[in-house]
Amino acid sequence: MKCRVCSGPAVIDIRRHNANFCGEHFLKLCRDQTAKAIKQFSMLERDDRVLVAVSGGKDSLAVWDILTELGYHADGFYVGLGIAEYSASSEHHAVAFAAERGLTLHTEDLRRDHGFDIPNGSRAAKRAPCSACGLSKRHLFDEAARRGGYDAIVTGHNLDDEAAVLMGNVLHWHTDYLARQMPLLPARAGFPKKAKPLVRLTERETAAYCILREIDYLIDECPMAAGNKHLAYKAALNDIERNSPGAKHDFFFRFLAQAADRFRPGHEESDSRPDVAPCQRCGAPTNNDTCSFCALVARATEAVPIKLGHTRGRKKVSS
Ligand code: Q46
Ligand code: ZN
Ligand code: ZN
C-alpha cells in the first residue's frame, strides 16, 4: 500500500478518495480538507477569535489542533456535565491537551455553577438526558462566546455526525432542523456564528489524525448515548458506505448543494423565527421571557439538593 502523494509506505486507506496516504500526507490531507471546508462555507476570517467547544474526545481535540496549526487564534471551552467517570475523564483529557500546548481553556461546570448535573437534572426536569445536555451546552457556549468577545464557536462535528443527523431529519421530515443543518450558521441577534470545520472528514479520519499527532483523547463514549438513534443512523450509513464508498459524502454534500436552500429562511418552505429579547434571568437572547436554559435550571434544581460551590462563571485553567 503506497502513499498517493510520495509513494512511501501508506498508513491509511481512504476508499471514498480511492487513495492511500503516508502519515505526513494524511495529516496534510486533514488540514487541507479542513481549510477547504472553512473556505467553501466562508466559516472563519483569518483574524477571528474562535472558541472551540471541547469535550476531550477525538473530534474536538482534532479540530482545536488543526485550527491552531492553520494559524487561527482558537481558545477552548469545556462544560462539566456531572456524568460520573465519563465527565471526570473528559475534563482530564481537555485540560491536559491545553496544558501541553500552552492553549487557553475556559471551563464551566453544571453542578458547581448552576446547581444540577445531567443525570439528576434531566430526570427532575422530565427531559431526555441528551436533550437537557444539548440545550445546556448550546446556551453555555453561546454565553461564553458573547462574554469573551469571540467571533465564532467551532464544534468538532464530522461527516459521520452530519450525515447521521441529516438521515434522521429526512426520515422524519424535520424541515425546521433541515433549515439549520448547514456547516456554518451565521451570527444573528446576539448569537455568535457557529462553524463545523471537520465536515469533510469522517470520524475514522479524526481518530487517525489524533493517533498520528499523539493526541491523548477520551475513547469512551458518553454512557447516556446508549440507545441513541443517532448511533443507529451512523451504523446504517456505515453499512451503505461499505458497499458504496463516497455515499455518505454525497448524501450530505449533495443535500447542501441541491436541497438545503429550500429550507432556509426566506424560502416559502422554511420557518420564520420571531424576534428575540434578553432573558429576564440571565440576559441571553430568547423568544420568551425566560430562556430555555433558565427554565431548565429552575426545573432541574427544584428537586435536586446539590449544594452550589463558591465559584460561579467561567474558570480559566490553562494558558
Ligand atoms: S454528552 Fe450529552 Fe452527548 Fe452524553 S448526555 Fe447525550 S448529548 S450523549 S454529545
Ligand atoms: Zn506520502
Ligand atoms: Zn436565561
CSV table of C-alpha atoms in Angstrom, one decimal, residues 114-116 121 124 296-306:
chain,number,residue,atom,x,y,z
A,114,HIS,CA,-25.7,26.0,38.0
A,115,GLY,CA,-26.7,23.5,40.8
A,116,PHE,CA,-27.5,20.4,38.7
A,121,GLY,CA,-31.3,17.4,36.5
A,124,ALA,CA,-36.1,16.2,37.7
A,296,LEU,CA,-34.3,24.0,32.7
A,297,VAL,CA,-32.2,25.2,35.6
A,298,ALA,CA,-35.4,26.1,37.6
A,299,ARG,CA,-36.9,22.7,37.0
A,300,ALA,CA,-33.7,20.7,37.4
A,301,THR,CA,-32.7,22.3,40.7
A,302,GLU,CA,-36.2,22.2,42.3
A,303,ALA,CA,-35.8,18.5,43.3
A,304,VAL,CA,-32.1,18.2,43.3
A,305,PRO,CA,-30.5,19.3,46.6
A,306,ILE,CA,-27.0,19.9,45.2
